[in-house]
Every structure is written in C-alpha cells, then in structure tokens.
Short mmCIF file of C-alpha atoms in Angstrom, two decimals:
data_model
loop_
_atom_site.label_atom_id
_atom_site.label_comp_id
_atom_site.label_asym_id
_atom_site.label_seq_id
_atom_site.Cartn_x
_atom_site.Cartn_y
_atom_site.Cartn_z
CA MET Q 1 -4.04 -54.00 -5.10
CA SER Q 2 -1.99 -50.97 -5.86
CA VAL Q 3 1.86 -50.82 -6.00
CA ARG Q 4 3.30 -51.34 -2.56
CA ALA Q 5 6.45 -49.76 -1.16
CA GLY Q 6 8.54 -49.87 2.03
CA ILE Q 7 10.90 -47.30 3.47
CA VAL Q 8 14.15 -48.05 5.30
CA VAL Q 9 15.55 -45.09 7.32
CA THR Q 10 19.14 -45.89 8.35
CA GLY Q 11 21.29 -44.09 10.94
CA THR Q 12 22.14 -45.04 14.51
CA GLU Q 13 21.50 -41.35 15.45
CA VAL Q 14 17.89 -41.69 14.23
CA LEU Q 15 17.45 -45.15 15.83
CA THR Q 16 18.60 -43.88 19.24
CA GLY Q 17 16.37 -40.73 19.04
CA ARG Q 18 19.27 -38.17 18.85
CA VAL Q 19 17.96 -37.02 15.54
CA ALA Q 20 14.26 -37.03 14.74
CA ASP Q 21 13.25 -38.87 11.48
CA ARG Q 22 12.02 -36.33 8.96
CA ASN Q 23 12.65 -38.42 5.81
CA GLY Q 24 10.24 -41.32 6.47
CA PRO Q 25 7.08 -39.15 6.84
CA TRP Q 26 8.20 -36.86 3.84
CA VAL Q 27 8.78 -39.78 1.56
CA ALA Q 28 5.48 -41.46 2.73
CA ASP Q 29 3.53 -38.34 1.69
CA ARG Q 30 5.22 -38.27 -1.78
CA LEU Q 31 4.54 -42.01 -2.34
CA LEU Q 32 0.81 -41.33 -1.38
CA GLU Q 33 0.68 -38.47 -3.97
CA LEU Q 34 1.90 -40.99 -6.59
CA GLY Q 35 -0.78 -43.56 -5.70
CA VAL Q 36 1.76 -45.96 -4.12
CA GLU Q 37 0.59 -47.93 -1.10
CA LEU Q 38 3.03 -47.65 1.76
CA ALA Q 39 3.46 -51.00 3.65
CA HIS Q 40 6.15 -50.29 6.25
CA ILE Q 41 8.64 -47.76 7.42
CA THR Q 42 11.55 -49.28 9.33
CA ILE Q 43 14.45 -47.63 11.12
CA CYS Q 44 17.77 -49.31 11.73
CA GLY Q 45 21.27 -48.46 12.84
CA ASP Q 46 24.36 -48.36 10.73
CA ARG Q 47 25.10 -52.11 10.94
CA PRO Q 48 25.44 -54.20 7.78
CA ALA Q 49 23.38 -57.18 9.08
CA ASP Q 50 20.46 -54.88 10.25
CA ILE Q 51 20.38 -52.90 6.99
CA GLU Q 52 20.28 -56.12 5.00
CA ALA Q 53 17.70 -57.65 7.35
CA GLN Q 54 15.40 -54.71 6.72
CA LEU Q 55 15.71 -55.06 2.96
CA ARG Q 56 14.99 -58.71 3.08
CA PHE Q 57 11.96 -58.21 5.39
CA LEU Q 58 10.45 -55.83 2.89
CA ALA Q 59 11.11 -57.96 -0.08
CA ALA Q 60 9.48 -60.93 1.74
CA GLU Q 61 6.47 -58.68 2.33
CA GLY Q 62 6.14 -58.40 -1.44
CA VAL Q 63 6.72 -54.67 -1.97
CA ASP Q 64 7.50 -53.42 -5.46
CA LEU Q 65 9.67 -50.56 -4.33
CA ILE Q 66 12.06 -49.97 -1.48
CA VAL Q 67 13.30 -46.45 -0.61
CA THR Q 68 16.26 -46.00 1.70
CA SER Q 69 17.55 -42.84 3.24
CA GLY Q 70 20.94 -42.23 4.83
CA GLY Q 71 24.30 -44.00 4.95
CA LEU Q 72 25.83 -42.50 1.73
CA GLY Q 73 28.67 -40.52 3.23
CA PRO Q 74 32.35 -41.11 2.91
CA THR Q 75 32.87 -42.57 6.42
CA ALA Q 76 33.20 -46.19 7.43
CA ASP Q 77 29.68 -46.39 8.98
CA ASP Q 78 28.10 -45.19 5.63
CA MET Q 79 27.39 -48.54 4.01
CA THR Q 80 23.93 -48.47 2.58
CA VAL Q 81 25.00 -48.71 -1.03
CA GLU Q 82 27.15 -51.67 -0.28
CA MET Q 83 24.34 -53.53 1.49
CA VAL Q 84 21.86 -52.70 -1.28
CA ALA Q 85 24.36 -54.06 -3.82
CA ARG Q 86 24.70 -57.32 -1.82
CA PHE Q 87 20.93 -57.54 -1.43
CA CYS Q 88 20.34 -57.11 -5.08
CA GLY Q 89 23.22 -59.57 -6.06
CA ARG Q 90 25.26 -56.86 -7.85
CA GLU Q 91 28.92 -56.07 -7.70
CA LEU Q 92 30.07 -52.55 -6.81
CA THR Q 93 32.10 -50.73 -9.46
CA LEU Q 94 33.75 -47.37 -9.56
CA ASP Q 95 31.86 -44.85 -11.80
CA THR Q 96 34.68 -42.60 -13.07
CA GLU Q 97 32.27 -39.92 -14.40
CA LEU Q 98 30.59 -39.80 -11.02
CA GLU Q 99 34.03 -39.61 -9.31
CA ALA Q 100 34.90 -36.58 -11.42
CA LYS Q 101 31.50 -34.88 -10.52
CA ILE Q 102 32.24 -35.47 -6.80
CA ALA Q 103 35.81 -34.10 -7.17
CA ALA Q 104 34.50 -30.90 -8.73
CA ILE Q 105 31.94 -30.53 -5.93
CA LEU Q 106 34.66 -31.08 -3.26
CA LYS Q 107 37.12 -28.62 -4.97
CA HIS Q 108 34.52 -25.90 -4.74
CA LEU Q 109 33.78 -26.70 -1.14
CA MET Q 110 37.33 -26.86 -0.17
CA ALA Q 111 38.36 -23.57 -1.89
CA ARG Q 112 37.56 -21.53 1.25
CA PHE Q 113 39.89 -23.69 3.44
CA THR Q 114 43.61 -23.54 3.64
CA GLY Q 115 46.09 -26.35 4.41
CA VAL Q 116 43.71 -29.06 3.21
CA ASP Q 117 45.13 -32.12 1.44
CA PHE Q 118 42.63 -32.37 -1.34
CA ASP Q 119 43.88 -35.67 -2.61
CA ALA Q 120 43.30 -37.20 0.83
CA VAL Q 121 39.78 -35.78 0.86
CA LEU Q 122 39.08 -37.05 -2.57
CA ALA Q 123 40.36 -40.54 -1.67
CA ALA Q 124 38.05 -40.55 1.40
CA ASN Q 125 35.04 -39.62 -0.85
CA ARG Q 126 35.85 -42.09 -3.53
CA LYS Q 127 33.61 -44.70 -2.03
CA GLN Q 128 30.69 -42.41 -2.87
CA ALA Q 129 31.39 -43.14 -6.58
CA MET Q 130 31.15 -46.83 -6.02
CA VAL Q 131 27.73 -47.97 -7.44
CA PRO Q 132 26.04 -51.30 -8.08
CA VAL Q 133 26.50 -52.64 -11.62
CA GLY Q 134 23.54 -51.62 -13.72
CA ALA Q 135 22.29 -49.02 -11.27
CA HIS Q 136 21.10 -45.56 -12.42
CA VAL Q 137 22.95 -42.75 -10.75
CA LEU Q 138 21.15 -39.72 -9.47
CA ASP Q 139 23.45 -36.67 -9.44
CA PRO Q 140 24.51 -35.39 -6.00
CA VAL Q 141 22.83 -32.48 -4.39
CA GLY Q 142 25.48 -32.32 -1.68
CA THR Q 143 28.42 -34.77 -2.24
CA ALA Q 144 26.31 -37.99 -1.97
CA PRO Q 145 24.77 -39.29 -5.22
CA GLY Q 146 21.61 -41.42 -5.14
CA VAL Q 147 21.06 -44.66 -7.05
CA VAL Q 148 18.16 -46.55 -8.46
CA VAL Q 149 18.76 -50.32 -8.68
CA PRO Q 150 16.23 -51.99 -11.00
CA GLY Q 151 14.80 -55.27 -9.99
CA SER Q 152 12.09 -56.97 -8.01
CA PRO Q 153 11.85 -55.07 -5.84
CA THR Q 154 13.41 -51.94 -7.28
CA VAL Q 155 15.56 -50.11 -4.63
CA LEU Q 156 15.90 -46.30 -4.55
CA VAL Q 157 18.82 -45.22 -2.43
CA LEU Q 158 18.66 -41.54 -1.28
CA PRO Q 159 20.91 -39.46 1.01
CA GLY Q 160 20.03 -38.82 4.71
CA PRO Q 161 20.10 -34.92 4.89
CA PRO Q 162 16.43 -33.94 4.25
CA ARG Q 163 17.54 -30.98 2.11
CA GLU Q 164 19.43 -33.26 -0.23
CA LEU Q 165 16.89 -36.05 -0.24
CA GLN Q 166 13.94 -33.69 -1.04
CA ALA Q 167 15.88 -31.98 -3.87
CA MET Q 168 16.88 -35.31 -5.41
CA TRP Q 169 13.30 -36.62 -5.27
CA PRO Q 170 12.05 -35.32 -8.72
CA ALA Q 171 15.03 -36.89 -10.51
CA ALA Q 172 14.26 -40.21 -8.68
CA VAL Q 173 10.69 -40.14 -9.75
CA ALA Q 174 11.57 -39.39 -13.37
CA ASP Q 175 13.95 -42.35 -13.56
CA ASP Q 176 12.76 -45.08 -15.99
CA ALA Q 177 13.33 -47.90 -13.35
CA PHE Q 178 11.34 -46.00 -10.66
CA GLN Q 179 8.60 -45.49 -13.13
CA GLN Q 180 8.54 -49.09 -14.15
CA ALA Q 181 8.32 -50.16 -10.49
CA ILE Q 182 5.25 -48.01 -9.87
CA ALA Q 183 3.65 -48.58 -13.26
CA GLY Q 184 0.68 -50.42 -11.63
CA ARG Q 185 -0.21 -47.78 -9.01
CA THR Q 186 -3.71 -46.61 -8.24
CA VAL Q 187 -4.43 -42.89 -7.95
CA TYR Q 188 -6.08 -42.51 -4.60
CA ARG Q 189 -8.10 -39.65 -3.18
CA GLN Q 190 -7.50 -38.41 0.38
CA ASP Q 191 -9.93 -36.11 2.13
CA THR Q 192 -9.39 -34.61 5.62
CA VAL Q 193 -12.23 -33.17 7.73
CA ARG Q 194 -11.84 -31.58 11.12
CA MET Q 195 -14.35 -31.15 14.03
CA PHE Q 196 -14.07 -29.19 17.27
CA GLY Q 197 -16.21 -29.74 20.38
CA LEU Q 198 -16.75 -33.43 19.54
CA ALA Q 199 -15.34 -36.32 21.55
CA GLU Q 200 -13.39 -38.88 19.50
CA SER Q 201 -15.71 -41.59 20.93
CA GLY Q 202 -18.69 -39.71 19.37
CA LEU Q 203 -17.22 -39.94 15.96
CA ALA Q 204 -16.28 -43.62 16.59
CA GLU Q 205 -19.96 -44.37 17.25
CA THR Q 206 -20.94 -42.66 14.01
CA LEU Q 207 -18.39 -44.73 11.98
CA ARG Q 208 -19.71 -47.85 13.60
CA ASP Q 209 -23.14 -46.96 12.33
CA ALA Q 210 -21.72 -46.06 8.96
CA GLU Q 211 -20.55 -49.67 8.37
CA SER Q 212 -23.99 -50.53 6.98
CA LEU Q 213 -23.70 -47.88 4.15
CA PRO Q 214 -23.01 -49.29 0.70
CA GLY Q 215 -19.31 -49.26 -0.17
CA PHE Q 216 -18.17 -48.27 3.30
CA GLY Q 217 -15.69 -51.21 3.39
CA ASP Q 218 -13.76 -49.55 0.45
CA LEU Q 219 -12.95 -46.48 2.55
CA GLU Q 220 -9.71 -46.39 4.53
CA ILE Q 221 -10.44 -44.19 7.60
CA THR Q 222 -8.24 -43.00 10.35
CA THR Q 223 -9.13 -40.65 13.20
CA CYS Q 224 -7.08 -38.91 15.71
CA LEU Q 225 -7.34 -36.20 18.39
CA ARG Q 226 -4.92 -33.37 17.52
CA ARG Q 227 -4.79 -30.08 19.67
CA GLY Q 228 -8.39 -30.64 20.92
CA GLU Q 229 -9.75 -31.25 17.48
CA VAL Q 230 -10.91 -34.57 15.98
CA GLU Q 231 -9.38 -35.15 12.60
CA MET Q 232 -10.82 -37.81 10.18
CA VAL Q 233 -8.73 -38.75 7.12
CA THR Q 234 -10.39 -40.89 4.49
CA ARG Q 235 -8.46 -42.52 1.56
CA TYR Q 236 -10.19 -44.18 -1.21
CA GLU Q 237 -10.04 -45.01 -4.88
CA PRO Q 238 -11.94 -42.82 -7.33
CA GLN Q 239 -14.82 -45.21 -7.93
CA SER Q 240 -15.55 -45.16 -4.13
CA GLU Q 241 -16.34 -41.39 -4.10
CA PRO Q 242 -20.18 -42.07 -3.81
CA ALA Q 243 -19.37 -44.11 -0.64
CA TYR Q 244 -17.42 -41.16 0.75
CA ALA Q 245 -20.35 -38.82 -0.08
CA ARG Q 246 -22.76 -41.04 1.79
CA LEU Q 247 -20.43 -41.13 4.82
CA MET Q 248 -20.13 -37.31 4.85
CA GLU Q 249 -23.88 -37.05 4.65
CA LEU Q 250 -24.07 -39.04 7.86
CA VAL Q 251 -21.18 -37.09 9.50
CA ARG Q 252 -22.87 -33.77 8.66
CA SER Q 253 -26.21 -34.84 9.93
CA ARG Q 254 -24.85 -35.89 13.29
CA HIS Q 255 -21.93 -33.48 13.80
CA GLY Q 256 -22.56 -30.54 11.55
CA ASP Q 257 -22.33 -28.04 14.37
CA THR Q 258 -18.84 -29.20 15.17
CA LEU Q 259 -17.59 -29.78 11.55
CA PHE Q 260 -15.48 -26.68 10.71
CA SER Q 261 -13.28 -27.96 7.92
CA GLU Q 262 -14.18 -30.33 5.01
CA ASP Q 263 -11.19 -29.30 2.80
CA GLY Q 264 -8.48 -30.06 5.29
CA SER Q 265 -7.74 -26.41 6.16
CA LEU Q 266 -6.68 -25.63 9.65
CA VAL Q 267 -8.58 -23.37 11.93
CA ASP Q 268 -5.50 -21.08 11.86
CA ASP Q 269 -5.72 -20.74 8.21
CA GLN Q 270 -9.42 -19.98 8.33
CA VAL Q 271 -9.01 -17.30 10.91
CA ALA Q 272 -6.12 -15.80 8.85
CA ARG Q 273 -8.42 -15.37 5.87
CA ILE Q 274 -11.28 -13.91 7.94
CA LEU Q 275 -8.96 -11.42 9.68
CA ALA Q 276 -7.88 -9.81 6.46
CA GLY Q 277 -8.48 -6.04 6.76
CA ARG Q 278 -8.73 -6.19 10.60
CA ARG Q 279 -6.26 -5.33 13.34
CA ILE Q 280 -6.26 -7.91 16.23
CA ALA Q 281 -4.62 -7.66 19.65
CA THR Q 282 -4.20 -10.33 22.27
CA ALA Q 283 -3.83 -10.36 26.08
CA GLU Q 284 -2.77 -13.55 27.59
CA SER Q 285 -2.22 -14.88 31.00
CA CYS Q 286 -1.39 -18.69 31.41
CA THR Q 287 -0.64 -19.32 27.73
CA GLY Q 288 2.62 -17.28 27.54
CA GLY Q 289 1.92 -15.63 24.19
CA LEU Q 290 1.16 -18.88 22.29
CA LEU Q 291 -2.12 -17.47 20.76
CA ALA Q 292 -0.18 -14.38 19.48
CA ALA Q 293 2.37 -16.72 18.05
CA ARG Q 294 -0.16 -18.80 16.17
CA LEU Q 295 -1.84 -15.69 14.79
CA THR Q 296 1.46 -14.14 13.74
CA GLU Q 297 2.66 -17.32 12.09
CA ARG Q 298 -0.22 -17.19 9.67
CA ALA Q 299 -0.37 -13.27 9.26
CA GLY Q 300 2.21 -13.10 6.50
CA SER Q 301 2.18 -9.89 4.50
CA SER Q 302 -1.30 -9.00 5.86
CA ALA Q 303 0.23 -7.93 9.22
CA TYR Q 304 -3.11 -7.97 11.03
CA VAL Q 305 -1.61 -8.54 14.48
CA ALA Q 306 -1.40 -5.15 16.01
CA GLY Q 307 0.13 -6.30 19.27
CA ALA Q 308 0.20 -8.75 22.07
CA VAL Q 309 0.61 -8.58 25.91
CA VAL Q 310 1.58 -11.39 28.19
CA ALA Q 311 0.52 -10.39 31.66
CA TYR Q 312 0.82 -12.98 34.36
CA ALA Q 313 1.14 -10.76 37.34
CA ASN Q 314 -1.84 -8.83 38.53
CA GLU Q 315 0.24 -5.64 38.56
CA ALA Q 316 0.96 -6.21 34.83
CA LYS Q 317 -2.81 -6.61 34.07
CA ALA Q 318 -3.37 -3.33 35.87
CA ASP Q 319 -0.35 -1.30 34.48
CA VAL Q 320 -0.26 -2.59 30.92
CA LEU Q 321 -3.92 -3.43 30.06
CA GLY Q 322 -5.58 -0.96 32.50
CA VAL Q 323 -7.52 -3.67 34.44
CA ALA Q 324 -8.78 -2.15 37.67
CA PRO Q 325 -7.03 -3.77 40.64
CA GLY Q 326 -10.28 -3.68 42.59
CA LEU Q 327 -11.92 -5.86 39.87
CA ILE Q 328 -9.17 -8.41 40.14
CA GLU Q 329 -9.53 -8.43 44.00
CA GLN Q 330 -13.33 -8.72 43.77
CA CYS Q 331 -13.62 -11.31 40.95
CA GLY Q 332 -10.24 -12.94 40.88
CA ALA Q 333 -7.68 -12.90 38.07
CA VAL Q 334 -9.23 -15.98 36.45
CA SER Q 335 -12.83 -14.69 35.86
CA GLN Q 336 -15.16 -13.49 33.07
CA GLU Q 337 -14.95 -9.93 34.31
CA VAL Q 338 -11.11 -9.82 34.18
CA ALA Q 339 -10.97 -11.66 30.84
CA GLU Q 340 -13.32 -8.96 29.41
CA ALA Q 341 -11.28 -6.17 30.94
CA MET Q 342 -8.10 -7.60 29.44
CA ALA Q 343 -9.59 -7.73 25.99
CA ALA Q 344 -10.82 -4.21 26.39
CA GLY Q 345 -7.41 -3.12 27.46
CA ALA Q 346 -5.82 -4.75 24.50
CA VAL Q 347 -8.20 -2.93 22.11
CA ARG Q 348 -7.27 0.41 23.77
CA ARG Q 349 -3.62 -0.14 24.01
CA PHE Q 350 -3.13 -1.16 20.31
CA GLY Q 351 -5.94 0.58 18.64
CA ALA Q 352 -7.37 -2.75 17.44
CA ASP Q 353 -10.79 -3.61 16.25
CA THR Q 354 -10.55 -7.18 17.50
CA ALA Q 355 -9.17 -8.67 20.64
CA VAL Q 356 -8.80 -11.97 22.39
CA ALA Q 357 -8.02 -12.40 26.08
CA ILE Q 358 -7.15 -15.54 27.91
CA THR Q 359 -6.76 -15.93 31.64
CA GLY Q 360 -6.46 -19.24 33.49
CA ILE Q 361 -4.74 -21.67 35.81
CA ALA Q 362 -2.40 -23.95 33.83
CA GLY Q 363 -0.85 -25.51 36.90
CA PRO Q 364 0.57 -27.52 38.51
CA ASP Q 365 -0.36 -25.26 41.56
CA GLY Q 366 -2.56 -22.38 42.14
CA GLY Q 367 -5.94 -24.09 41.69
CA THR Q 368 -8.81 -23.96 44.21
CA GLU Q 369 -11.88 -25.97 44.86
CA ASP Q 370 -13.96 -23.40 42.99
CA LYS Q 371 -11.32 -22.85 40.19
CA PRO Q 372 -9.18 -25.95 39.81
CA VAL Q 373 -6.11 -26.28 37.67
CA GLY Q 374 -7.33 -26.24 34.06
CA THR Q 375 -9.96 -23.50 34.53
CA VAL Q 376 -9.62 -20.99 31.77
CA TRP Q 377 -11.72 -17.84 30.84
CA PHE Q 378 -11.76 -16.49 27.32
CA CYS Q 379 -13.11 -13.33 25.82
CA VAL Q 380 -13.35 -12.41 22.16
CA MET Q 381 -14.22 -8.66 21.60
CA LEU Q 382 -15.01 -7.12 18.23
CA GLY Q 383 -15.26 -3.53 17.12
CA ASP Q 384 -19.01 -3.68 16.58
CA GLY Q 385 -19.52 -4.36 20.31
CA THR Q 386 -19.91 -8.06 20.04
CA THR Q 387 -18.27 -9.70 23.21
CA VAL Q 388 -18.16 -13.44 23.60
CA SER Q 389 -16.96 -14.88 26.93
CA ARG Q 390 -16.59 -18.43 27.89
CA SER Q 391 -14.99 -20.60 30.55
CA VAL Q 392 -13.88 -24.17 30.09
CA ARG Q 393 -12.09 -26.79 32.25
CA LEU Q 394 -9.31 -28.31 30.28
CA PRO Q 395 -7.41 -31.53 31.25
CA GLY Q 396 -3.85 -32.36 31.14
CA GLU Q 397 -0.54 -31.03 32.23
CA ARG Q 398 0.60 -27.32 31.91
CA ALA Q 399 1.72 -27.73 28.25
CA ASP Q 400 -1.64 -29.49 27.28
CA ILE Q 401 -3.63 -26.77 28.98
CA ARG Q 402 -1.84 -23.96 27.28
CA GLU Q 403 -1.90 -25.56 23.77
CA ARG Q 404 -5.64 -26.44 24.11
CA SER Q 405 -6.54 -23.07 25.41
CA THR Q 406 -5.07 -21.49 22.24
CA THR Q 407 -7.13 -23.88 20.15
CA VAL Q 408 -10.33 -22.95 22.03
CA ALA Q 409 -9.50 -19.24 21.51
CA MET Q 410 -8.91 -19.72 17.80
CA HIS Q 411 -12.32 -21.37 17.46
CA MET Q 412 -14.13 -18.70 19.53
CA LEU Q 413 -12.53 -16.08 17.36
CA ARG Q 414 -13.54 -17.90 14.12
CA ARG Q 415 -17.14 -18.28 15.26
CA ALA Q 416 -17.35 -14.68 16.42
CA LEU Q 417 -15.96 -13.25 13.23
CA LEU Q 418 -18.41 -15.34 11.26
CA GLY Q 419 -21.32 -14.44 13.39
CA LEU Q 420 -21.82 -17.84 14.65
CA SER Q 421 -21.59 -17.18 18.42
#
C-alpha cells in the first residue's frame, strides 16, 4: 500500500459554507501527483476540541502524513499550531528569528498607514512566531509561517489563504521531514477519458462486463456525469498498464462513436485548436451568451471569436440577425428554419466563416405540447456550405438546459469542423 495522507481544513467560515473550500481539492491533487494516497478530507470549525479530534481520527486511520490548512493568523480563534503541538506532544516556543521576519513583513505592510501603533501590531502577531519544539519552519508568504512537525504521522501546517498555501507548497515538499514521511509512496498513473451521447448507465454496464478482464481489480475507476458528458477517471500503478489497455479496448469497441477524449482534454480545448485560423460568430436565444463565453474563454491570443448576438425577442432576431418575421410567424422562433436563419445572419453580420445558432425553450414557462420546455434547436454553419441542424429535448431546470445546450453546441461544432457530421 502506498503512503496515505489526510487533510484537515479548519475554519468556521468554511464549515458553515460562507467560504468555499479551495484548499482541500488543491492539496489533494498535489498529493496525487506525488503518488500519495489520500484517505480523508475533513472540515472543522475553529474549536480546539474539534481540531484535535480530527487529528486523532486521522492518526487512528494510520495515515503517514496530515496536512492542515487555516488557523495560523494572529487572532484568538487561530489555534491550529497550538492544537498540532498538543497532538504531537510538543511544547510551543518563541522562534526569535521567525519573529524578526514577521516584524519586517509587518513594517513593510504598515508603512502606508498612519497613526498605527506598530508595537501593538507586533505584539498581536507574536503568536505566529510560536512553533512546536523541533518543528521545521516554512517562511511566510503573507505573515503566517507554515510548520512541518516530524513524527508518526508527520503534520504539515499550512496557512488558509489559497494564494499563500499554494506558494508555500514547494518549500513544504522539499522539507526533509515531509520527504521522509512520503518515502514509501507509489507513483500512480491517472487517465481521464470523456464521452458524449452516452448514458452513464451504458458505461456502467460495460464496466460490469470488464470485471472479467485480467487485472481489472487493480484499476481504481470513478465515473461521473459532467455537463452532459460522461467522464471516466482511472488510477493505477504502472504495472497495471496492460489491464488499463484491455479496458480501453473494450470501451472503444462499445462506445467508440461517443468517445471524444482519451487524453483528458475538454471539448472546449479541442474546439479551440480546430478553430485556429477561422472566424466564428454565435447567435443565441435561451442560452444568454453562454456559448460565446465558453468560446471566448479558450480563444486566447488567436481571437477567433468575431462576434456574438444574444437575441431573445423576435424583433431582435429580425433587426439584428435579419431573420424574416414571416419565417418566425410561420415556423416559430424555436425551429430548424429559424436556427438556420440565425446562423446565416451571424455569418453576414460579422463576416465570419463559421457560425453556431441556438434557439430554445429553457423554461420554466413557454412550452407547448409540440415544443415542451427543454426543446432546443441548433445550427452549425461553415463557410464551405456545410450546414448541420439538430433538435434535442434536454431535461432539468433553466440553468441545466442552458448549460447542456452549450455542451451540445460545442460537440456539434467539433464534429462539423472535423467532417464527422
């Protein structure tokens, strides 16, 4: 078994949901990169008994390393170092060299303020220079230092602000006590594949059948449905690579037409690469410009997004995109004909060679028996005359329909550009 670790995220503001935890997932990813098996992530408030209880729980689980985040400030509710010292059976002592470093940082920070009693500020921050006897100090990024307390388990104490924690991480990993704690780690491989147009239950059936493959039991597989795509993440030790290869042969044979990413890349990134050298325009009704936002986010310096129109009202479709009012009246705003006219209008208006149009009913009202809420029409139009139109019925609330509509549009665009439609 590889080295195992646990993470303790402290902070009443995190426990109560006022602040989202960004540190736990980030540290979890870094531990995975190091080949360390993550056993638990726990969150507790700024209460001494609760912090100590989390530390004792993880120690009882047999972890080799505990990483804490938060509770290193100068105020009374910042007590993580004190609780770690108690847990490790070590006294706290004033590190005068560290105190001087904190003082220099504070003097620089206070220089732009007037009327501040620097001695009072320094006195309040002196507790940040109290460290467990024998601990290794990690220099502050803000004003809070980190510490590594050697032992069984070794405890790494990091600050709560993500910017400070992430900047301190390289020094923590380089620490001798940290390296000793993870010395027995196993280097894992992790591969991510993504499929679109496949129900999660369909992949589940394939995985059940895959249980008979040699070595399948050595693969750690997780699946989830994300933005209408099925994602499969497989983690395994290097010697199990043949087992993963056999699994992927089965997946390709059954779901090859839906498998669009074997290297973990997102459809957004794939579309961005394919669009290089093109000019694309979007015309959206019901998605509020979300597709244009996704395209723009990946555009970077290539600047392939020529323009975007969000046209909810029929008058806007007519005035801005040149959709004939009679066409809307005859076919309805949510129709193949109007989606194609919107795409053509976007091409004309922005001088683009590629366009995507979306028109639909995201709800909660406005649906009919023929076109219920969730009905969406798409059109992808390319400069060579290729036009691909499609209608889908999407489940969920307004936000779900809007988000899934943009995913459908991205996949239609990808397939059209690759000549797969």
